[in-house]
Amino acid sequence: MKLFRTFLVLAGLMVLLTLSACGDNEDASGSSNESDSGVSAKIGVISYMSGPGAAYGEAITNGLKLAKKEINEKGEVNIELVIEDSAGKPDQALSSAQKLMNSENVTGIIGPTLSTEMEVVGPVANQNGVPILGTSTTAQGIPQIGEYVFRDSIPESQAIPASVEKAVKKYDAKTVAIMYGNDDVFTKSGYDSMKKAAEDLGLEVLTTQTFQKGQSDYKAQLTEIKDLNPDLILCSALYNEGAVIMKQARSIGIDVPFVGGNGFNSPQVIEIAGDAGNGLIVATPWFTGKDDKKVQDFVSTYKEEYGKEPDQFAAQAYDGLYIMAEALKKAGEADRDKLRDALAKTKDFSGVLGNISFDKEGDVVMDPIVLTIKDGKFQVFEE
């Protein structure tokens, strides 16, 4: 009898453990159970965590982790981040996305980091009905991939004309040289925007020079530009190449201002280029010196957590997770279709970047700020 009673106790414990385990499972639609404190959801992250552009991924994941901590503390939404490294490679980004959508069964995805990656991942997420939010993908055509694809990063087609126009007014520029990476969707898109901005402003393009990711020597391109003596150099590059280009330009005596694409919006540019970065002009939705309590609270908390100021990529990721959390709250449950519909209705979301809305295609609606590097730091560009 004693043995039988022991068996009953053990059997009861097994039933309780089984029920408890079942309560943590997610169903095939991407829905997860609601916690007592609100909607609970797994959000996948595809980020450039290793390789030459890892500073982008570090900033993005730092911003996401900080936002997640704050969101979960508020209790209305509980988010679990499932982070995958893409290493900046489209095939690895796709493998990560497939893992997140299938075996991890996430409700939504943030990332990937590069537009080249999103061009591969976006169509698959859209086909599978998984909402995906790019926080750093600025090439043309990203939201147009499909109705499940969104972004909160200002596209090059909005940012570059703003910076070129201000630079032209400041320096009374008539001629430009253009440089761009011709093996990347993002940098090629930046070139398209630079070329159009130059045409719209009636500028003469003296030469167009190309390069590849990972290139270390730009002397041939820069020597040709120096001989033509343009008023401005427009350059679409990721931060590694962009910083080295400016450094080499200054070393051979080129002293005209650079106008950079979105890839230059990283403190790494200052770190790598040093004094050669001074005078760079860029447009961005983010500025750490903005006189706004929400911005300064974020800067202060981020510095306390990570020991440095947040850059544009950290800020866009931070706001991105808050936008997704707000959409989950409105959806009422961790359901992929409901999350998509709620994201599409995002209007006048007040974030650290400013007021954010999505247009009918899922693209961000927001005004950029034009900055320059002066005395080794980003400052508002004064005409």
CSV table of C-alpha atoms in Angstrom, one decimal:
chain,number,residue,atom,x,y,z
A,1,MET,CA,0.0,0.0,0.0
A,2,LYS,CA,2.9,2.4,0.8
A,3,LEU,CA,4.4,1.6,-2.5
A,4,PHE,CA,1.1,2.3,-4.3
A,5,ARG,CA,0.7,5.7,-2.5
A,6,THR,CA,4.2,6.6,-3.6
A,7,PHE,CA,3.3,5.7,-7.1
A,8,LEU,CA,0.2,8.0,-7.0
A,9,VAL,CA,2.3,10.9,-5.7
A,10,LEU,CA,4.8,10.5,-8.5
A,11,ALA,CA,2.2,10.1,-11.1
A,12,GLY,CA,0.5,13.3,-10.0
A,13,LEU,CA,3.8,15.2,-10.1
A,14,MET,CA,4.4,13.9,-13.7
A,15,VAL,CA,0.9,15.2,-14.8
A,16,LEU,CA,1.7,18.6,-13.3
A,17,LEU,CA,5.0,18.8,-14.9
A,18,THR,CA,3.5,17.8,-18.3
A,19,LEU,CA,0.8,20.5,-18.0
A,20,SER,CA,3.4,23.1,-17.1
A,21,ALA,CA,5.6,22.2,-20.1
A,22,CYS,CA,2.6,22.4,-22.4
A,23,GLY,CA,1.8,25.9,-21.2
A,24,ASP,CA,5.2,27.2,-22.6
A,25,ASN,CA,4.6,25.8,-26.1
A,26,GLU,CA,3.7,28.0,-29.1
A,27,ASP,CA,1.3,26.9,-31.8
A,28,ALA,CA,2.2,26.7,-35.5
A,29,SER,CA,0.7,30.0,-36.4
A,30,GLY,CA,3.3,31.9,-34.4
A,31,SER,CA,1.0,32.6,-31.5
A,32,SER,CA,2.2,32.2,-27.9
A,33,ASN,CA,0.3,32.0,-24.7
A,34,GLU,CA,-0.6,35.2,-22.9
A,35,SER,CA,1.1,35.9,-19.5
A,36,ASP,CA,-0.8,37.3,-16.6
A,37,SER,CA,0.9,40.7,-17.4
A,38,GLY,CA,-0.1,40.9,-21.0
A,39,VAL,CA,0.9,39.7,-24.4
A,40,SER,CA,4.0,37.4,-24.6
A,41,ALA,CA,5.8,37.0,-27.8
A,42,LYS,CA,9.1,35.7,-29.3
A,43,ILE,CA,10.7,38.3,-31.6
A,44,GLY,CA,13.5,37.1,-33.9
A,45,VAL,CA,16.5,39.3,-34.6
A,46,ILE,CA,18.9,38.9,-37.5
A,47,SER,CA,21.9,41.1,-36.9
A,48,TYR,CA,25.4,41.7,-38.3
A,49,MET,CA,27.3,40.5,-35.2
A,50,SER,CA,30.6,39.2,-36.7
A,51,GLY,CA,32.8,40.4,-39.5
A,52,PRO,CA,33.9,43.8,-40.7
A,53,GLY,CA,30.5,45.5,-40.1
A,54,ALA,CA,30.0,44.1,-36.6
A,55,ALA,CA,29.8,47.5,-35.0
A,56,TYR,CA,26.4,47.9,-36.7
A,57,GLY,CA,25.2,44.7,-35.2
A,58,GLU,CA,26.5,45.5,-31.8
A,59,ALA,CA,24.7,48.8,-31.7
A,60,ILE,CA,21.5,47.3,-33.0
A,61,THR,CA,21.4,44.5,-30.5
A,62,ASN,CA,22.3,46.8,-27.6
A,63,GLY,CA,19.4,49.1,-28.6
A,64,LEU,CA,17.0,46.1,-28.8
A,65,LYS,CA,18.1,44.6,-25.4
A,66,LEU,CA,17.7,47.9,-23.6
A,67,ALA,CA,14.2,48.4,-25.1
A,68,LYS,CA,13.3,44.8,-24.2
A,69,LYS,CA,14.3,45.4,-20.6
A,70,GLU,CA,12.2,48.5,-20.3
A,71,ILE,CA,9.2,47.1,-22.2
A,72,ASN,CA,9.1,43.9,-20.0
A,73,GLU,CA,9.4,46.0,-16.8
A,74,LYS,CA,6.2,47.9,-17.8
A,75,GLY,CA,4.3,44.6,-17.9
A,76,GLU,CA,1.9,45.2,-20.7
A,77,VAL,CA,4.0,43.2,-23.2
A,78,ASN,CA,6.5,40.5,-22.5
A,79,ILE,CA,9.1,40.0,-25.2
A,80,GLU,CA,11.7,37.3,-25.7
A,81,LEU,CA,14.4,38.1,-28.2
A,82,VAL,CA,15.9,35.3,-30.2
A,83,ILE,CA,19.1,36.7,-31.8
A,84,GLU,CA,20.9,35.2,-34.8
A,85,ASP,CA,24.1,36.4,-36.4
A,86,SER,CA,24.1,37.0,-40.2
A,87,ALA,CA,27.8,38.1,-40.4
A,88,GLY,CA,26.6,40.5,-43.1
A,89,LYS,CA,26.0,37.6,-45.6
A,90,PRO,CA,22.7,37.2,-47.4
A,91,ASP,CA,22.8,33.4,-47.4
A,92,GLN,CA,23.5,33.3,-43.6
A,93,ALA,CA,20.8,35.8,-43.0
A,94,LEU,CA,18.3,33.6,-45.0
A,95,SER,CA,19.3,30.5,-42.9
A,96,SER,CA,18.8,32.5,-39.7
A,97,ALA,CA,15.4,33.7,-40.9
A,98,GLN,CA,14.2,30.2,-41.8
A,99,LYS,CA,15.3,29.0,-38.4
A,100,LEU,CA,13.5,31.8,-36.6
A,101,MET,CA,10.3,31.3,-38.6
A,102,ASN,CA,10.2,27.6,-38.4
A,103,SER,CA,12.0,25.9,-35.4
A,104,GLU,CA,11.9,29.1,-33.2
A,105,ASN,CA,8.4,29.9,-34.4
A,106,VAL,CA,8.7,33.7,-33.8
A,107,THR,CA,5.8,36.1,-34.1
A,108,GLY,CA,7.9,38.8,-35.9
A,109,ILE,CA,11.4,39.6,-37.0
A,110,ILE,CA,13.6,42.6,-36.6
A,111,GLY,CA,16.5,42.9,-39.1
A,112,PRO,CA,18.5,41.9,-41.0
A,113,THR,CA,21.1,44.7,-40.9
A,114,LEU,CA,21.9,45.2,-44.6
A,115,SER,CA,19.6,45.9,-47.5
A,116,THR,CA,21.4,43.2,-49.4
A,117,GLU,CA,20.3,40.8,-46.8
A,118,MET,CA,16.8,42.1,-46.6
A,119,GLU,CA,16.4,41.6,-50.4
A,120,VAL,CA,16.8,37.9,-49.8
A,121,VAL,CA,15.1,37.6,-46.4
A,122,GLY,CA,12.1,39.9,-47.0
A,123,PRO,CA,10.4,37.9,-49.7
A,124,VAL,CA,10.6,34.7,-47.7
A,125,ALA,CA,9.2,36.4,-44.5
A,126,ASN,CA,6.5,37.9,-46.6
A,127,GLN,CA,5.6,34.6,-48.3
A,128,ASN,CA,5.4,33.0,-44.9
A,129,GLY,CA,3.2,35.7,-43.4
A,130,VAL,CA,5.8,36.8,-40.8
A,131,PRO,CA,6.0,40.6,-40.1
A,132,ILE,CA,9.6,41.8,-40.5
A,133,LEU,CA,10.9,45.3,-39.5
A,134,GLY,CA,14.1,46.6,-40.9
A,135,THR,CA,15.8,49.1,-38.5
A,136,SER,CA,18.8,49.8,-40.7
A,137,THR,CA,17.8,48.9,-44.3
A,138,THR,CA,17.7,52.1,-46.3
A,139,ALA,CA,18.0,51.0,-50.0
A,140,GLN,CA,15.1,51.8,-52.3
A,141,GLY,CA,12.4,49.3,-52.7
A,142,ILE,CA,12.6,47.5,-49.3
A,143,PRO,CA,9.0,48.0,-48.0
A,144,GLN,CA,7.8,47.3,-51.5
A,145,ILE,CA,8.9,43.7,-51.1
A,146,GLY,CA,5.5,42.9,-49.6
A,147,GLU,CA,2.8,43.8,-47.2
A,148,TYR,CA,4.6,42.1,-44.2
A,149,VAL,CA,7.8,44.2,-44.7
A,150,PHE,CA,8.3,47.5,-42.8
A,151,ARG,CA,11.2,49.7,-41.8
A,152,ASP,CA,11.8,52.6,-39.4
A,153,SER,CA,15.1,53.7,-41.0
A,154,ILE,CA,15.0,56.8,-43.3
A,155,PRO,CA,15.7,55.6,-46.9
A,156,GLU,CA,18.7,57.0,-48.8
A,157,SER,CA,16.2,58.6,-51.2
A,158,GLN,CA,15.1,60.9,-48.4
A,159,ALA,CA,18.3,61.4,-46.5
A,160,ILE,CA,20.9,62.0,-49.2
A,161,PRO,CA,19.0,64.9,-51.0
A,162,ALA,CA,18.7,66.7,-47.7
A,163,SER,CA,22.5,66.5,-47.0
A,164,VAL,CA,23.6,67.3,-50.5
A,165,GLU,CA,21.3,70.3,-50.8
A,166,LYS,CA,22.7,71.8,-47.5
A,167,ALA,CA,26.3,71.1,-48.5
A,168,VAL,CA,25.7,72.8,-51.9
A,169,LYS,CA,24.3,75.9,-50.3
A,170,LYS,CA,27.0,76.1,-47.7
A,171,TYR,CA,29.9,75.7,-50.1
A,172,ASP,CA,28.3,77.2,-53.3
A,173,ALA,CA,29.2,73.9,-55.0
A,174,LYS,CA,28.9,73.6,-58.8
A,175,THR,CA,30.8,70.3,-59.4
A,176,VAL,CA,31.0,67.0,-57.6
A,177,ALA,CA,32.8,63.6,-57.8
A,178,ILE,CA,30.9,60.5,-56.8
A,179,MET,CA,32.3,57.3,-55.2
A,180,TYR,CA,30.3,54.2,-54.3
A,181,GLY,CA,30.6,50.5,-53.5
A,182,ASN,CA,29.2,48.7,-56.6
A,183,ASP,CA,28.9,45.3,-55.0
A,184,ASP,CA,26.3,46.1,-52.4
A,185,VAL,CA,22.5,46.9,-52.8
A,186,PHE,CA,22.7,49.5,-50.0
A,187,THR,CA,25.7,51.4,-51.4
A,188,LYS,CA,24.4,51.2,-55.0
A,189,SER,CA,21.1,52.6,-53.8
A,190,GLY,CA,23.0,55.4,-52.2
A,191,TYR,CA,24.7,56.1,-55.5
A,192,ASP,CA,21.4,56.3,-57.3
A,193,SER,CA,20.1,58.9,-54.8
A,194,MET,CA,23.4,60.9,-55.0
A,195,LYS,CA,23.2,60.9,-58.8
A,196,LYS,CA,19.6,62.1,-58.8
A,197,ALA,CA,20.3,64.7,-56.2
A,198,ALA,CA,23.2,66.1,-58.2
A,199,GLU,CA,21.0,66.2,-61.4
A,200,ASP,CA,18.1,67.9,-59.5
A,201,LEU,CA,20.4,70.6,-58.2
A,202,GLY,CA,22.1,71.1,-61.6
A,203,LEU,CA,25.5,69.9,-60.4
A,204,GLU,CA,28.2,68.7,-62.9
A,205,VAL,CA,29.4,65.2,-62.1
A,206,LEU,CA,33.1,65.3,-63.0
A,207,THR,CA,33.7,61.5,-62.4
A,208,THR,CA,32.1,58.4,-60.9
A,209,GLN,CA,34.5,56.0,-59.1
A,210,THR,CA,33.6,52.6,-57.8
A,211,PHE,CA,35.1,50.2,-55.3
A,212,GLN,CA,34.3,46.9,-53.5
A,213,LYS,CA,33.6,45.9,-49.9
A,214,GLY,CA,36.8,45.1,-48.0
A,215,GLN,CA,39.0,47.2,-50.4
A,216,SER,CA,41.9,48.8,-48.6
A,217,ASP,CA,43.6,51.0,-51.3
A,218,TYR,CA,41.6,53.8,-52.9
A,219,LYS,CA,44.6,55.9,-54.1
A,220,ALA,CA,43.9,55.4,-57.9
A,221,GLN,CA,40.3,56.6,-57.6
A,222,LEU,CA,41.2,59.5,-55.3
A,223,THR,CA,44.1,60.6,-57.5
A,224,GLU,CA,41.7,60.9,-60.4
A,225,ILE,CA,39.3,62.9,-58.3
A,226,LYS,CA,42.1,65.2,-57.0
A,227,ASP,CA,43.2,66.0,-60.6
A,228,LEU,CA,39.6,67.1,-61.4
A,229,ASN,CA,39.3,69.3,-58.3
A,230,PRO,CA,35.5,69.0,-57.5
A,231,ASP,CA,33.7,71.2,-55.0
A,232,LEU,CA,32.3,68.2,-53.1
A,233,ILE,CA,32.8,64.4,-53.0
A,234,LEU,CA,29.6,62.4,-52.6
A,235,CYS,CA,30.4,58.9,-51.2
A,236,SER,CA,28.1,55.9,-50.6
A,237,ALA,CA,29.9,53.4,-48.4
A,238,LEU,CA,29.8,51.3,-45.3
A,239,TYR,CA,31.7,52.8,-42.3
A,240,ASN,CA,34.9,50.8,-42.7
A,241,GLU,CA,35.4,51.7,-46.4
A,242,GLY,CA,34.1,55.2,-45.9
A,243,ALA,CA,36.4,56.1,-43.1
A,244,VAL,CA,39.5,54.7,-44.9
A,245,ILE,CA,38.5,56.6,-48.1
A,246,MET,CA,38.4,59.9,-46.2
A,247,LYS,CA,41.7,59.2,-44.4
A,248,GLN,CA,43.5,58.4,-47.7
A,249,ALA,CA,41.9,61.4,-49.4
A,250,ARG,CA,43.3,63.8,-46.8
A,251,SER,CA,46.7,62.0,-46.9
A,252,ILE,CA,47.1,62.9,-50.7
A,253,GLY,CA,45.9,66.5,-50.2
A,254,ILE,CA,42.2,66.4,-51.0
A,255,ASP,CA,40.6,68.9,-48.7
A,256,VAL,CA,37.1,69.3,-50.2
A,257,PRO,CA,34.1,68.2,-48.0
A,258,PHE,CA,32.7,64.7,-48.2
A,259,VAL,CA,28.9,64.1,-48.2
A,260,GLY,CA,28.3,60.6,-47.0
A,261,GLY,CA,25.4,58.1,-47.3
A,262,ASN,CA,23.7,56.4,-44.3
A,263,GLY,CA,26.6,54.0,-43.8
A,264,PHE,CA,28.7,56.9,-42.5
A,265,ASN,CA,26.3,57.4,-39.5
A,266,SER,CA,28.5,55.5,-37.0
A,267,PRO,CA,31.0,56.6,-34.3
A,268,GLN,CA,33.3,54.1,-35.9
A,269,VAL,CA,33.9,56.5,-38.8
A,270,ILE,CA,35.4,59.0,-36.3
A,271,GLU,CA,37.3,56.2,-34.6
A,272,ILE,CA,38.9,55.0,-37.8
A,273,ALA,CA,39.2,58.2,-39.8
A,274,GLY,CA,40.4,60.4,-36.9
A,275,ASP,CA,40.8,64.0,-37.9
A,276,ALA,CA,40.2,63.1,-41.5
A,277,GLY,CA,36.5,62.6,-40.6
A,278,ASN,CA,36.1,66.3,-39.7
A,279,GLY,CA,33.8,68.1,-42.2
A,280,LEU,CA,31.9,65.0,-43.2
A,281,ILE,CA,28.2,65.8,-43.9
A,282,VAL,CA,25.4,63.3,-43.4
A,283,ALA,CA,21.7,63.2,-42.9
A,284,THR,CA,20.2,61.1,-40.1
A,285,PRO,CA,17.0,60.8,-38.0
A,286,TRP,CA,19.2,60.6,-34.9
A,287,PHE,CA,21.2,63.2,-32.9
A,288,THR,CA,22.4,62.5,-29.3
A,289,GLY,CA,22.6,66.3,-28.6
A,290,LYS,CA,18.9,66.9,-29.3
A,291,ASP,CA,17.3,69.0,-26.6
A,292,ASP,CA,14.5,66.4,-25.8
A,293,LYS,CA,13.9,64.6,-22.5
A,294,LYS,CA,13.1,61.3,-24.1
A,295,VAL,CA,16.3,61.5,-26.2
A,296,GLN,CA,18.5,62.5,-23.3
A,297,ASP,CA,17.0,59.8,-21.0
A,298,PHE,CA,17.8,57.2,-23.6
A,299,VAL,CA,21.3,58.5,-24.1
A,300,SER,CA,21.9,58.5,-20.4
A,301,THR,CA,20.5,54.9,-19.8
A,302,TYR,CA,22.4,53.5,-22.8
A,303,LYS,CA,25.7,55.0,-21.6
A,304,GLU,CA,25.1,53.6,-18.2
A,305,GLU,CA,24.4,50.2,-19.7
A,306,TYR,CA,27.1,50.0,-22.4
A,307,GLY,CA,29.7,52.6,-21.6
A,308,LYS,CA,29.2,54.7,-24.7
A,309,GLU,CA,26.6,56.9,-26.5
A,310,PRO,CA,24.0,55.3,-28.8
A,311,ASP,CA,24.4,55.8,-32.5
A,312,GLN,CA,21.7,56.0,-35.2
A,313,PHE,CA,21.6,52.2,-35.5
A,314,ALA,CA,21.0,51.7,-31.7
A,315,ALA,CA,18.3,54.4,-31.7
A,316,GLN,CA,16.5,52.9,-34.7
A,317,ALA,CA,16.6,49.4,-33.2
A,318,TYR,CA,15.4,50.8,-29.8
A,319,ASP,CA,12.4,52.5,-31.4
A,320,GLY,CA,11.8,49.5,-33.6
A,321,LEU,CA,11.2,47.2,-30.7
A,322,TYR,CA,9.0,49.7,-29.0
A,323,ILE,CA,6.9,50.0,-32.2
A,324,MET,CA,6.6,46.2,-32.4
A,325,ALA,CA,5.6,46.1,-28.7
A,326,GLU,CA,3.0,48.7,-29.2
A,327,ALA,CA,1.6,46.8,-32.2
A,328,LEU,CA,1.5,43.6,-30.1
A,329,LYS,CA,-0.4,45.4,-27.5
A,330,LYS,CA,-2.9,46.6,-30.1
A,331,ALA,CA,-3.1,43.1,-31.6
A,332,GLY,CA,-4.0,41.7,-28.2
A,333,GLU,CA,-2.2,38.4,-28.9
A,334,ALA,CA,1.0,37.1,-30.4
A,335,ASP,CA,-0.4,36.4,-33.8
A,336,ARG,CA,1.5,37.1,-37.0
A,337,ASP,CA,-1.4,38.4,-39.1
A,338,LYS,CA,-2.7,40.6,-36.3
A,339,LEU,CA,0.8,41.9,-35.6
A,340,ARG,CA,1.2,42.8,-39.2
A,341,ASP,CA,-2.2,44.7,-39.3
A,342,ALA,CA,-1.3,46.6,-36.1
A,343,LEU,CA,2.1,47.6,-37.5
A,344,ALA,CA,0.5,48.9,-40.7
A,345,LYS,CA,-1.6,51.3,-38.6
A,346,THR,CA,1.4,52.9,-36.8
A,347,LYS,CA,0.9,56.6,-36.8
A,348,ASP,CA,2.7,59.4,-34.9
A,349,PHE,CA,4.5,57.0,-32.6
A,350,SER,CA,6.6,59.2,-30.3
A,351,GLY,CA,10.1,57.7,-30.2
A,352,VAL,CA,13.7,58.8,-29.5
A,353,LEU,CA,14.0,59.4,-33.3
A,354,GLY,CA,10.9,61.7,-33.3
A,355,ASN,CA,7.4,61.1,-34.6
A,356,ILE,CA,7.2,57.9,-36.6
A,357,SER,CA,4.5,56.8,-39.0
A,358,PHE,CA,4.3,54.1,-41.7
A,359,ASP,CA,2.9,55.0,-45.1
A,360,LYS,CA,0.6,52.6,-47.0
A,361,GLU,CA,3.7,50.6,-48.2
A,362,GLY,CA,5.2,50.2,-44.8
A,363,ASP,CA,7.9,52.8,-45.3
A,364,VAL,CA,8.8,55.3,-42.5
A,365,VAL,CA,7.6,58.9,-42.6
A,366,MET,CA,10.0,61.1,-40.7
A,367,ASP,CA,12.2,64.2,-41.2
A,368,PRO,CA,16.0,63.8,-41.2
A,369,ILE,CA,18.6,66.0,-39.4
A,370,VAL,CA,21.7,67.1,-41.3
A,371,LEU,CA,24.9,66.6,-39.2
A,372,THR,CA,28.6,67.2,-39.7
A,373,ILE,CA,31.7,65.9,-37.9
A,374,LYS,CA,33.4,68.8,-36.1
A,375,ASP,CA,36.1,68.5,-33.4
A,376,GLY,CA,35.8,64.8,-33.5
A,377,LYS,CA,32.1,64.5,-32.9
A,378,PHE,CA,28.8,64.7,-34.7
A,379,GLN,CA,27.2,68.2,-34.5
A,380,VAL,CA,24.3,69.9,-36.3
A,381,PHE,CA,25.4,71.2,-39.7
A,382,GLU,CA,25.0,75.0,-39.9
A,383,GLU,CA,24.6,76.5,-43.4
